[in-house]
JSON list of N, CA and C in Angstrom, two decimals:
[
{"chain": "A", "resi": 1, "resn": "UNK", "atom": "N", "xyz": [116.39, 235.60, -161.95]},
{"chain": "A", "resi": 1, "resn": "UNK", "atom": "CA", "xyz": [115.15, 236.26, -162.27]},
{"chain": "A", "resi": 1, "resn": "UNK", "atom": "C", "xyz": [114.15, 235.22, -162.74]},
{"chain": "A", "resi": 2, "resn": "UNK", "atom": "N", "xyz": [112.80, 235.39, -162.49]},
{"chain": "A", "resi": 2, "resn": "UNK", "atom": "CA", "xyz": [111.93, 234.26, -162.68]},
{"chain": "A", "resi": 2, "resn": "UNK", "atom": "C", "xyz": [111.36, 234.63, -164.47]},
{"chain": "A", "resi": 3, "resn": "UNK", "atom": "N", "xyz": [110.24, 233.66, -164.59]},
{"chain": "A", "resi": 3, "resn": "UNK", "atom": "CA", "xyz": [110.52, 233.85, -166.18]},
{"chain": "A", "resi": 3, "resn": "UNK", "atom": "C", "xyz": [108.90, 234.85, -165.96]},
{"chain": "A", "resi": 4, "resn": "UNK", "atom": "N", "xyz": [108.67, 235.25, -167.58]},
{"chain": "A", "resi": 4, "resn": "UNK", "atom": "CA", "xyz": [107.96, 236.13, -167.66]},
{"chain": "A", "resi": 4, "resn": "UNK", "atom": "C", "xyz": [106.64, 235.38, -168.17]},
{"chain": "A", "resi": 5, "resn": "UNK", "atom": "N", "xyz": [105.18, 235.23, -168.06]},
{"chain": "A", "resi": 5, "resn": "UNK", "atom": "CA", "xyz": [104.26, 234.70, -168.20]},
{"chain": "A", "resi": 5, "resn": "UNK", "atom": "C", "xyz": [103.07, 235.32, -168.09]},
{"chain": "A", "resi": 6, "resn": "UNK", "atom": "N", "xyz": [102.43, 234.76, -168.75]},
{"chain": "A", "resi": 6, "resn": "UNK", "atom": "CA", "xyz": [100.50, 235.03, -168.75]},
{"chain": "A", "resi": 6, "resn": "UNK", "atom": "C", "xyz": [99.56, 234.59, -167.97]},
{"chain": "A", "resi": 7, "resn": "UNK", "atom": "N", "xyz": [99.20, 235.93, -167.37]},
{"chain": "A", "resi": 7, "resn": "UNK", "atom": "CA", "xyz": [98.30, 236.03, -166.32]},
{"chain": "A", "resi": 7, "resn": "UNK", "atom": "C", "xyz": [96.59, 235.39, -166.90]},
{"chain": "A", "resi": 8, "resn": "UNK", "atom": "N", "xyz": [96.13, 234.03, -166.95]},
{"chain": "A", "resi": 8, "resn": "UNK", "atom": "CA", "xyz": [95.08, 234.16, -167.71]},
{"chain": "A", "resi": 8, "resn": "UNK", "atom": "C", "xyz": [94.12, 234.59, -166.66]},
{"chain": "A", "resi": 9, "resn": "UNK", "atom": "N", "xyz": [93.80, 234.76, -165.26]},
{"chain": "A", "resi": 9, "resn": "UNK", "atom": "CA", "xyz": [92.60, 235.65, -164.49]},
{"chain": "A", "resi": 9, "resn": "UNK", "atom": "C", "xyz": [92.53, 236.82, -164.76]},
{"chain": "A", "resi": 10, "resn": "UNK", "atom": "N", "xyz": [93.79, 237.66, -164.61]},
{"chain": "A", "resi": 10, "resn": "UNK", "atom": "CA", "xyz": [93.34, 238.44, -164.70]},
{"chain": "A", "resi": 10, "resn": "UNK", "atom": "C", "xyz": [94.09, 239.39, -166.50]},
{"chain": "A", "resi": 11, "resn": "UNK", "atom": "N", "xyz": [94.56, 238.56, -167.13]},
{"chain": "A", "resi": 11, "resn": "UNK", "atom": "CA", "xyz": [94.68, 239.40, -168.64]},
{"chain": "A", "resi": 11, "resn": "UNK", "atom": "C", "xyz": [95.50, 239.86, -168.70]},
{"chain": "A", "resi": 12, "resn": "UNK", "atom": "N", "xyz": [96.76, 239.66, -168.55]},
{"chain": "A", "resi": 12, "resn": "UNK", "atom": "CA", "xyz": [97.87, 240.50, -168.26]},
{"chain": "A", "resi": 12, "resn": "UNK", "atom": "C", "xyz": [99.70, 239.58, -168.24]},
{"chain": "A", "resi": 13, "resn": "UNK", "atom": "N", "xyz": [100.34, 240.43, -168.92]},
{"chain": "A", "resi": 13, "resn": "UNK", "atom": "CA", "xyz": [101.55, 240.11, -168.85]},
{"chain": "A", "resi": 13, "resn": "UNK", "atom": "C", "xyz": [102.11, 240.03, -167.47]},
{"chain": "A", "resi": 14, "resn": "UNK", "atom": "N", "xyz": [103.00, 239.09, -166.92]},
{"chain": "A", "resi": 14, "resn": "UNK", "atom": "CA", "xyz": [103.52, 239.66, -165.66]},
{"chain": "A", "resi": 14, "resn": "UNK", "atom": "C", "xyz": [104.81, 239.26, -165.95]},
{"chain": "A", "resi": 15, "resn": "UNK", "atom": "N", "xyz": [105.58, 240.22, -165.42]},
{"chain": "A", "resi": 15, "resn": "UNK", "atom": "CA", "xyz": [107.24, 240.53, -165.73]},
{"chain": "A", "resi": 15, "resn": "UNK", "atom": "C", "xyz": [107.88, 240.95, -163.98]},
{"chain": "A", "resi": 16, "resn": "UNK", "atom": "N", "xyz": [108.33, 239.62, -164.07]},
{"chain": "A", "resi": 16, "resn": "UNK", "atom": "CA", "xyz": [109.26, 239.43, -162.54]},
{"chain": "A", "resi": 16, "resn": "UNK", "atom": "C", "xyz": [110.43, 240.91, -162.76]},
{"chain": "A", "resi": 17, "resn": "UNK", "atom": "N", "xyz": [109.86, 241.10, -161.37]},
{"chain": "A", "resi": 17, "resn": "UNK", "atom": "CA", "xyz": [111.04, 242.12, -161.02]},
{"chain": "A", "resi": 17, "resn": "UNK", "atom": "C", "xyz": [112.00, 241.89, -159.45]},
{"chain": "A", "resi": 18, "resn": "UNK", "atom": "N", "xyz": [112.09, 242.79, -159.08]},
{"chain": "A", "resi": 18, "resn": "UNK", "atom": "CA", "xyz": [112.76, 242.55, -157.32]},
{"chain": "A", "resi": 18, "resn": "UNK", "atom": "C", "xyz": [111.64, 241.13, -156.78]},
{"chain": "A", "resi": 19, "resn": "UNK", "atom": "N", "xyz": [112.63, 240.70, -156.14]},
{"chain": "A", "resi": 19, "resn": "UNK", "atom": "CA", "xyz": [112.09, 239.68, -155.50]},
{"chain": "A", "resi": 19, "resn": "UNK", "atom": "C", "xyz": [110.59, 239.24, -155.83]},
{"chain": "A", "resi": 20, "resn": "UNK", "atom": "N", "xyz": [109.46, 239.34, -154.94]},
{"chain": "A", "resi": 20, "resn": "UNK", "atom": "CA", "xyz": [108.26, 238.85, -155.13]},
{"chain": "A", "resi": 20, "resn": "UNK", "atom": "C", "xyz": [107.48, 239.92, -155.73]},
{"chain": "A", "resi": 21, "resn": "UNK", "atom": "N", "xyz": [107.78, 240.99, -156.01]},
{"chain": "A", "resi": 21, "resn": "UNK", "atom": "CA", "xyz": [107.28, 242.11, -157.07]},
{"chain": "A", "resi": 21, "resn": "UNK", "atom": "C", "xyz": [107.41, 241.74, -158.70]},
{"chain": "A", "resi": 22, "resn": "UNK", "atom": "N", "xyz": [106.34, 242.04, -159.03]},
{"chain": "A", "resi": 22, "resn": "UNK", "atom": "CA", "xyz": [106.17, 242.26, -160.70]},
{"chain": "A", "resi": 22, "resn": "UNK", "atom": "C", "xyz": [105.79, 243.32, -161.41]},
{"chain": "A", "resi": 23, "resn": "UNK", "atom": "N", "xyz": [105.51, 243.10, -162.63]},
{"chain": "A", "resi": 23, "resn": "UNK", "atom": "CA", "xyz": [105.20, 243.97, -163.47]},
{"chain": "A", "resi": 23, "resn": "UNK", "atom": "C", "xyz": [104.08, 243.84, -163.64]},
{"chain": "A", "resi": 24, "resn": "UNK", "atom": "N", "xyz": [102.87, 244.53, -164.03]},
{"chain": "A", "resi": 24, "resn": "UNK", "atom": "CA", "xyz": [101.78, 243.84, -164.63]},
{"chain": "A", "resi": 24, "resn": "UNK", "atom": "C", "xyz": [101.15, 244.51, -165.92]},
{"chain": "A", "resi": 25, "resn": "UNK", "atom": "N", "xyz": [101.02, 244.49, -166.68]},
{"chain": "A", "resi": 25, "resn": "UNK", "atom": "CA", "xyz": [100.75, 244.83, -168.04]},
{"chain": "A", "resi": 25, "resn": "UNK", "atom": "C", "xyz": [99.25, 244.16, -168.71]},
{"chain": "A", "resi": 26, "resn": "UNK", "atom": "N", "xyz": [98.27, 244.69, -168.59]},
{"chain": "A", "resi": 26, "resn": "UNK", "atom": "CA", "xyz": [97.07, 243.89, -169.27]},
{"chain": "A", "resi": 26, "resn": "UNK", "atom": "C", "xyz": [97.02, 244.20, -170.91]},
{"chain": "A", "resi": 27, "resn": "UNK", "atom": "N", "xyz": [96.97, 243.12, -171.06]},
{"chain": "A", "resi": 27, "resn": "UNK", "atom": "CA", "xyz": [96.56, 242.51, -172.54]},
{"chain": "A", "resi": 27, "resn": "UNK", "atom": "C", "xyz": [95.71, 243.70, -173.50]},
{"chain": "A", "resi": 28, "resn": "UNK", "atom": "N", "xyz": [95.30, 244.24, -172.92]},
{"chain": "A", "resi": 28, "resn": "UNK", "atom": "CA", "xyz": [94.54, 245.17, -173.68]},
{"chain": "A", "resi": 28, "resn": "UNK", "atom": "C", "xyz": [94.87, 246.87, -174.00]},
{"chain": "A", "resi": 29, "resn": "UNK", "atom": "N", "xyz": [96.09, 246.90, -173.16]},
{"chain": "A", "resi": 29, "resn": "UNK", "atom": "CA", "xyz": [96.80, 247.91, -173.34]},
{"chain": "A", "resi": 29, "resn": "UNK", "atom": "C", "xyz": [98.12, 248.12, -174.17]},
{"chain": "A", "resi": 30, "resn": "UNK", "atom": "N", "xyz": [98.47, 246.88, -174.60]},
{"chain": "A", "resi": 30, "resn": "UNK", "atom": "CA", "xyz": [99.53, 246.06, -175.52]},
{"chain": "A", "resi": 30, "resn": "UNK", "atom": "C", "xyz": [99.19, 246.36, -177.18]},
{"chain": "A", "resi": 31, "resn": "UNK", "atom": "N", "xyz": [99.62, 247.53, -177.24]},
{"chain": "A", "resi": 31, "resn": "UNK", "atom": "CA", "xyz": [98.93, 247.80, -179.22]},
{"chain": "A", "resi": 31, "resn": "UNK", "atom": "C", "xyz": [100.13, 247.67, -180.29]},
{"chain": "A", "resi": 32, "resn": "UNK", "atom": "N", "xyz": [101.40, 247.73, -179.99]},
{"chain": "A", "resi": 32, "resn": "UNK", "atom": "CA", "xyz": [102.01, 247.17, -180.72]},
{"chain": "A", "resi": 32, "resn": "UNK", "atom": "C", "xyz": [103.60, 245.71, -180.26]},
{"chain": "A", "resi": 33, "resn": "UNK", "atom": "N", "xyz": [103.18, 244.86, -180.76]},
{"chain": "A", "resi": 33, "resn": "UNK", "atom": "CA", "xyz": [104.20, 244.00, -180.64]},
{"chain": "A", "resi": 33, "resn": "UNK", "atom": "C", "xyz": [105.41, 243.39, -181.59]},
{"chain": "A", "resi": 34, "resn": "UNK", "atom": "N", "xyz": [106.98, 244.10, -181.25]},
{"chain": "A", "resi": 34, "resn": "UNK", "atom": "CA", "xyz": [107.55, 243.26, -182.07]},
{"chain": "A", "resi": 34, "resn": "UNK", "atom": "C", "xyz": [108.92, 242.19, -181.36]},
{"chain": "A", "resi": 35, "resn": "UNK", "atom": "N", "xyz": [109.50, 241.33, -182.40]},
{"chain": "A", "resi": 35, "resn": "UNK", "atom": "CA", "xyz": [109.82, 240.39, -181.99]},
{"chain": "A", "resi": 35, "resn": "UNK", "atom": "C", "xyz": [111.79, 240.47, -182.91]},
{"chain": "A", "resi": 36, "resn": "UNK", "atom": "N", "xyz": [112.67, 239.94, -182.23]},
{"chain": "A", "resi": 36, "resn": "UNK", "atom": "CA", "xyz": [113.73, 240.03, -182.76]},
{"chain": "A", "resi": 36, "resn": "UNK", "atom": "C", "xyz": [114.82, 238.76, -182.31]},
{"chain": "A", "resi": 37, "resn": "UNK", "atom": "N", "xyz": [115.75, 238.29, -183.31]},
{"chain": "A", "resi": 37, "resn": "UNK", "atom": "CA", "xyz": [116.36, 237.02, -182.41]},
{"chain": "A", "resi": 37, "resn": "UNK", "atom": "C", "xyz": [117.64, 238.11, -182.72]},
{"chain": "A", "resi": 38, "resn": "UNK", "atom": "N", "xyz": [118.55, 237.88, -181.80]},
{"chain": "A", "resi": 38, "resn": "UNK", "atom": "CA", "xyz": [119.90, 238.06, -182.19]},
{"chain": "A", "resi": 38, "resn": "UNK", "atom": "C", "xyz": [121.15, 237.02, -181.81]},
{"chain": "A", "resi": 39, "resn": "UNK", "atom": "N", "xyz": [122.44, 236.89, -182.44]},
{"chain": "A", "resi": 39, "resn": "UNK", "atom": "CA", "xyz": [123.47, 235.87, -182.15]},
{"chain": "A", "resi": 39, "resn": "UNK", "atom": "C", "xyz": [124.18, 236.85, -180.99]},
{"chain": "A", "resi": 40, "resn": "UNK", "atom": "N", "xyz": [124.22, 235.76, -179.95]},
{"chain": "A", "resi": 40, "resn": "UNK", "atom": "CA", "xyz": [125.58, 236.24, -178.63]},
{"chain": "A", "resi": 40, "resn": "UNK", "atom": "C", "xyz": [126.72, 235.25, -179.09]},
{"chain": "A", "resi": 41, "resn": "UNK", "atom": "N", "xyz": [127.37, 235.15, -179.68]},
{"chain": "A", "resi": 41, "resn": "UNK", "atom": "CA", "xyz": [128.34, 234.09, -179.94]},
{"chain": "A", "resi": 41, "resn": "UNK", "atom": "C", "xyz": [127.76, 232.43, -180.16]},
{"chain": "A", "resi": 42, "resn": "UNK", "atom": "N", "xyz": [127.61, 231.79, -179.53]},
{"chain": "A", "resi": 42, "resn": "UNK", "atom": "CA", "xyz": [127.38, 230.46, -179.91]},
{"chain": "A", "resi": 42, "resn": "UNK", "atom": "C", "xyz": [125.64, 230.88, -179.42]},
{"chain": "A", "resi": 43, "resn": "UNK", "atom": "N", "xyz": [125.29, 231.80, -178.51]},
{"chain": "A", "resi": 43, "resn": "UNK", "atom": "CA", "xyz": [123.65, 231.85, -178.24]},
{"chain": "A", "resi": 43, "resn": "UNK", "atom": "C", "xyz": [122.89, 232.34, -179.04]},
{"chain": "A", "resi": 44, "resn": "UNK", "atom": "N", "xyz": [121.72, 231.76, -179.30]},
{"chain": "A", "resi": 44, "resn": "UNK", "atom": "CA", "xyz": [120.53, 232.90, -179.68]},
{"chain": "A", "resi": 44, "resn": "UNK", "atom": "C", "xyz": [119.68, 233.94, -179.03]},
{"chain": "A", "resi": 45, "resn": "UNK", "atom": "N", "xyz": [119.60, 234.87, -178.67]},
{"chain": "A", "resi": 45, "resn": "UNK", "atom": "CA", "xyz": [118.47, 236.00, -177.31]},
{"chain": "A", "resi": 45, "resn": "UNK", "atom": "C", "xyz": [117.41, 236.51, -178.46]},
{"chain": "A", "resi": 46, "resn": "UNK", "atom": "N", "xyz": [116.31, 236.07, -177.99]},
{"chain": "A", "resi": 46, "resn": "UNK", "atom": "CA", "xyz": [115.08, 235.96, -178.20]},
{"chain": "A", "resi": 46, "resn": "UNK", "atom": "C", "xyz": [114.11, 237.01, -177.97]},
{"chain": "A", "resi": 47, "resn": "UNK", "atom": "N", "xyz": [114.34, 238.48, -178.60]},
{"chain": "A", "resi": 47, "resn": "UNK", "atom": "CA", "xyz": [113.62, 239.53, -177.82]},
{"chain": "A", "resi": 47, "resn": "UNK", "atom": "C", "xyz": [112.28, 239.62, -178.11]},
{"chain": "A", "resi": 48, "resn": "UNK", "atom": "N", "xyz": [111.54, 240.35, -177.47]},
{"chain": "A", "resi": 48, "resn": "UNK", "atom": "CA", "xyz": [110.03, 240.77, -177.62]},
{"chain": "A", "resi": 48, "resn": "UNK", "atom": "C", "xyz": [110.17, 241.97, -176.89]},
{"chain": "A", "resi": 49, "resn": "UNK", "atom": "N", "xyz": [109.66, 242.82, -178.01]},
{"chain": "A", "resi": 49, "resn": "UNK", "atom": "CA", "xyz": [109.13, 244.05, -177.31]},
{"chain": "A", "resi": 49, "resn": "UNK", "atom": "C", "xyz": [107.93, 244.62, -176.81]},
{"chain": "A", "resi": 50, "resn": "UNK", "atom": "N", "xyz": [107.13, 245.03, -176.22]},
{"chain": "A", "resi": 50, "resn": "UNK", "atom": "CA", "xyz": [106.00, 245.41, -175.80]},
{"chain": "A", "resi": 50, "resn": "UNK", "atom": "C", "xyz": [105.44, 246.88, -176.22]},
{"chain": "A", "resi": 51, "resn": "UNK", "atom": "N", "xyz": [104.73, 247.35, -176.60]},
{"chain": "A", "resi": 51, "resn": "UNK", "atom": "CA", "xyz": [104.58, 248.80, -176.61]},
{"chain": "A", "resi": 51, "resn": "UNK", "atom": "C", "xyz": [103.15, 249.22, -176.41]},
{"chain": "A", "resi": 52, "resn": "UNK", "atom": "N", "xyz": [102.64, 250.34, -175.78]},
{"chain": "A", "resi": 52, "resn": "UNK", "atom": "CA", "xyz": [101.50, 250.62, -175.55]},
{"chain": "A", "resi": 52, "resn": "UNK", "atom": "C", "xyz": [101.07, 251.83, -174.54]},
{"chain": "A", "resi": 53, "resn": "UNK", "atom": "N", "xyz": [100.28, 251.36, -173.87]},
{"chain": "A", "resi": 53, "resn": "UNK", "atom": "CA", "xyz": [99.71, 252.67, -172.94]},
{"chain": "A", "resi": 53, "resn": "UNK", "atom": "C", "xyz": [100.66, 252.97, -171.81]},
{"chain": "A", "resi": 54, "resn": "UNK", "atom": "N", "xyz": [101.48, 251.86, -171.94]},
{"chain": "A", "resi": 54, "resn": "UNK", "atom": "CA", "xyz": [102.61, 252.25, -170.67]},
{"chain": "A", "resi": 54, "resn": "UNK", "atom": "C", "xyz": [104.28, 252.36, -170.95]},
{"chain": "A", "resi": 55, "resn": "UNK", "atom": "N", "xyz": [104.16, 252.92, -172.30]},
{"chain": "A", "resi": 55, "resn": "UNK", "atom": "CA", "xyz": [105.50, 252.61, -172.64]},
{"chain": "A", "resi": 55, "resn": "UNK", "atom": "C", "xyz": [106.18, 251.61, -173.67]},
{"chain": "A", "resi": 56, "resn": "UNK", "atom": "N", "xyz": [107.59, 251.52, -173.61]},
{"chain": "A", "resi": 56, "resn": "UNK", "atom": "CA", "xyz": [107.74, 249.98, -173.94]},
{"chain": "A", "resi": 56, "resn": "UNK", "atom": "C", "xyz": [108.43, 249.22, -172.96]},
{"chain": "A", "resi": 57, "resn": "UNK", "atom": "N", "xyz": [108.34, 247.77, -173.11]},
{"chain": "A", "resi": 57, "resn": "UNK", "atom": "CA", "xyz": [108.96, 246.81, -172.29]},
{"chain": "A", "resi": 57, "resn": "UNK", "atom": "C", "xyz": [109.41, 245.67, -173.22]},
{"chain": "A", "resi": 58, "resn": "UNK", "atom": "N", "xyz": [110.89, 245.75, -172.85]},
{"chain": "A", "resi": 58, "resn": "UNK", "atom": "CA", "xyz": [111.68, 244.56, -173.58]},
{"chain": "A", "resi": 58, "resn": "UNK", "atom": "C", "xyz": [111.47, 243.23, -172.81]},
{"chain": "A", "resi": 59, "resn": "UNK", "atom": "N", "xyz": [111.36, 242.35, -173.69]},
{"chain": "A", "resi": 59, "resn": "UNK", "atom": "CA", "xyz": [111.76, 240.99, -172.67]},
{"chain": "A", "resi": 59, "resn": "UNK", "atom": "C", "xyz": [112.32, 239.86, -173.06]},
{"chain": "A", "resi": 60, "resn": "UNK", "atom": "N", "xyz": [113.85, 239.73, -172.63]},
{"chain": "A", "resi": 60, "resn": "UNK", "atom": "CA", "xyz": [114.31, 238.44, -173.53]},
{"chain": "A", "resi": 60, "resn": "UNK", "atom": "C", "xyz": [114.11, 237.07, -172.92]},
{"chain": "A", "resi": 61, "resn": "UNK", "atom": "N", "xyz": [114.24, 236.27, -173.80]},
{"chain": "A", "resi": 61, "resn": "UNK", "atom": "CA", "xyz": [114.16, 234.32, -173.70]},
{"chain": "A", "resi": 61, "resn": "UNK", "atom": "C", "xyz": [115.91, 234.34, -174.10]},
{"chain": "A", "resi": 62, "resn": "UNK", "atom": "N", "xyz": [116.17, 233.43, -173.03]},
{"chain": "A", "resi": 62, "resn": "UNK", "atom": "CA", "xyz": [117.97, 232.60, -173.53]},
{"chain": "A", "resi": 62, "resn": "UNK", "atom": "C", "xyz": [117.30, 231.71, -174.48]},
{"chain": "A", "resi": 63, "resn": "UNK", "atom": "N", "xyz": [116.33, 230.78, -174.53]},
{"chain": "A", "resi": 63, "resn": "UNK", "atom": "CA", "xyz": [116.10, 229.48, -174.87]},
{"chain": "A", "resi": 63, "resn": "UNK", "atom": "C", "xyz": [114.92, 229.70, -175.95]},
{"chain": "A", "resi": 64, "resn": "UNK", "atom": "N", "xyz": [114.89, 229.08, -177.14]},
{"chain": "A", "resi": 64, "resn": "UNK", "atom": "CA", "xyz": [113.55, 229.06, -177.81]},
{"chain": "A", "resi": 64, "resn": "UNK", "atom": "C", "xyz": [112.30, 228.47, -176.90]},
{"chain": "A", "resi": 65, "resn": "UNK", "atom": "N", "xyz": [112.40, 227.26, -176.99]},
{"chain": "A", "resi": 65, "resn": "UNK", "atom": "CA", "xyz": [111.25, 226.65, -175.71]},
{"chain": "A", "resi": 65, "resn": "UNK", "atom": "C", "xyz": [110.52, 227.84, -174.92]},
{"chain": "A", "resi": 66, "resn": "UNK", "atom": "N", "xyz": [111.61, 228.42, -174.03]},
{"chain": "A", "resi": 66, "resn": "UNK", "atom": "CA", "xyz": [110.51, 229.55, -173.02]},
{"chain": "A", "resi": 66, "resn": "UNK", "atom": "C", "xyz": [109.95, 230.65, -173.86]},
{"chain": "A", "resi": 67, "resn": "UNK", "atom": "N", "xyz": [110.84, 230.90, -175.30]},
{"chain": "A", "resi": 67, "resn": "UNK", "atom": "CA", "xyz": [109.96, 231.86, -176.32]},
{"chain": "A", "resi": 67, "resn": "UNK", "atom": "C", "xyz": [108.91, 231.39, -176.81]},
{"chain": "A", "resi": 68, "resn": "UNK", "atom": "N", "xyz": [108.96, 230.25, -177.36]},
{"chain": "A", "resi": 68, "resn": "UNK", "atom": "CA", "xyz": [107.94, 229.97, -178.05]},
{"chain": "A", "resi": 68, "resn": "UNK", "atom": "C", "xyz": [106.24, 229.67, -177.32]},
{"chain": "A", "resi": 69, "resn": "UNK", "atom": "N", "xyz": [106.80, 229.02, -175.68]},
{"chain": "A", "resi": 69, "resn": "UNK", "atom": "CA", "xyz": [105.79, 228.46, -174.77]},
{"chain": "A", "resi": 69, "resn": "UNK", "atom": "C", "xyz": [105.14, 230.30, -174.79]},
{"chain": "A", "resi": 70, "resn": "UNK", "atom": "N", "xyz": [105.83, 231.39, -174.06]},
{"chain": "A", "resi": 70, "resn": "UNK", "atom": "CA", "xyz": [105.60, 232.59, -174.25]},
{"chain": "A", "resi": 70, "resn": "UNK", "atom": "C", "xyz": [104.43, 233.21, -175.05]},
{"chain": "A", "resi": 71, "resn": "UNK", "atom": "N", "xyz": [105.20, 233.04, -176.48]},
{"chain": "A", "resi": 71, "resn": "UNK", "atom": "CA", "xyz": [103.87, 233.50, -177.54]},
{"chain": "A", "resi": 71, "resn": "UNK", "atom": "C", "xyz": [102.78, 232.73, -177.73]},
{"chain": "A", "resi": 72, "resn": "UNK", "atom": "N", "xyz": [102.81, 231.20, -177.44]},
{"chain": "A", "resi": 72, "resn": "UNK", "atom": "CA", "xyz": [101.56, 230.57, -177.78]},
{"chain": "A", "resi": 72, "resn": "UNK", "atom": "C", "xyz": [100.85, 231.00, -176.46]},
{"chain": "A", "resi": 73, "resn": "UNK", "atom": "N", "xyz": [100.81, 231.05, -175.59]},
{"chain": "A", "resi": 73, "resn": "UNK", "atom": "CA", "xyz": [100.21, 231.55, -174.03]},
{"chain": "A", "resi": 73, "resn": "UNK", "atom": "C", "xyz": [99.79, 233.19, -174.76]},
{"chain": "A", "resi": 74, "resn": "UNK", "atom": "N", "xyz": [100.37, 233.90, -175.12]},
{"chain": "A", "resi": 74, "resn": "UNK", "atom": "CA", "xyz": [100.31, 235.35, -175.12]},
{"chain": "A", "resi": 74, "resn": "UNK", "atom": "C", "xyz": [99.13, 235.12, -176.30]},
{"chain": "A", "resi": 75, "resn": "UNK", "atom": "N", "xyz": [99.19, 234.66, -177.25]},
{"chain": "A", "resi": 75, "resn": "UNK", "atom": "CA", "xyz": [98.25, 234.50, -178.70]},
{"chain": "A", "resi": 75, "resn": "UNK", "atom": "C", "xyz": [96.74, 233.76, -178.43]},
{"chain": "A", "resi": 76, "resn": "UNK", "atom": "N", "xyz": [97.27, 232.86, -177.27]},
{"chain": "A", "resi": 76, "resn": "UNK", "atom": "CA", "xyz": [95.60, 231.98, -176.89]},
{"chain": "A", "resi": 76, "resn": "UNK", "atom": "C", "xyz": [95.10, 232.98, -176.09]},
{"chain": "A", "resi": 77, "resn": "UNK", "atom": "N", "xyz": [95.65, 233.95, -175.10]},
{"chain": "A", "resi": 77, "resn": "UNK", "atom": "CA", "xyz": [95.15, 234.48, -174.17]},
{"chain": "A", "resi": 77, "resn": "UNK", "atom": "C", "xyz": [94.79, 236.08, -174.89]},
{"chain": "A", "resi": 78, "resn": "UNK", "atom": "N", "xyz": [94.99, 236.46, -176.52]},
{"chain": "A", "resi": 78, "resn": "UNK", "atom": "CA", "xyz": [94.63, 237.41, -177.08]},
{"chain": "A", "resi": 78, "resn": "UNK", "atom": "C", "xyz": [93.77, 236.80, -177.50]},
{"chain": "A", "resi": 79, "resn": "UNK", "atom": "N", "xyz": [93.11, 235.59, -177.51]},
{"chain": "A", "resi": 79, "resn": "UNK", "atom": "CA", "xyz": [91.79, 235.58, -178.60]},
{"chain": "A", "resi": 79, "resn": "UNK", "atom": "C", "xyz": [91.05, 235.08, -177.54]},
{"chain": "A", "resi": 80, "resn": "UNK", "atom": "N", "xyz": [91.01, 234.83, -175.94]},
{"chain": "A", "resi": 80, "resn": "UNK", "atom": "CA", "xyz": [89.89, 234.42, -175.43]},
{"chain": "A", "resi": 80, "resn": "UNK", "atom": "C", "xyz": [89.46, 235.82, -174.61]},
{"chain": "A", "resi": 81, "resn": "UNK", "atom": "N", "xyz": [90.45, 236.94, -174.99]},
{"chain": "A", "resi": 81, "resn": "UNK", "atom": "CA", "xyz": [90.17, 237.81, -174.05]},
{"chain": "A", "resi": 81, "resn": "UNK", "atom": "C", "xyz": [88.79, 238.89, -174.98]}
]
């Protein structure tokens, strides 16, 4: 599965699904966000939840790095929007 990232044209989360299909979620429909780590044995999983006009949407990171790259992208792209 490909990783999950910020759309900065057009404002929006995009969340890989089947093959070349995604998700798309704009930034402005996103009203509450929370965040959770949990232990898999020797791993850490890195959740984020999404919640808003469409529901919710979970999305985990194996790795801090792709979490953290994640929220700083998601946080710059909430204050230029």
């Amino acid at each position: 599965m490909g990783q999950v990232r910020i759309d900065p044209h057009s404002k929006c989360v995009c969340i890989p699904r089947w093959l070349i299909f995604s998700k798309k979620i704009p930034l402005n429909q996103i009203k509450q966000k929370s965040e959770c780590i949990e232990n898999d044995g020797a791993n850490k999983i890195f959740k984020l939840t999404l919640a808003g006009d469409f529901g919710k949407q979970e999305i985990k990171f194996l790795d801090y790095d792709s979490y953290a790259t994640f929220i700083y992208e998601y946080q710059k792209a909430t204050l230029t929007s």
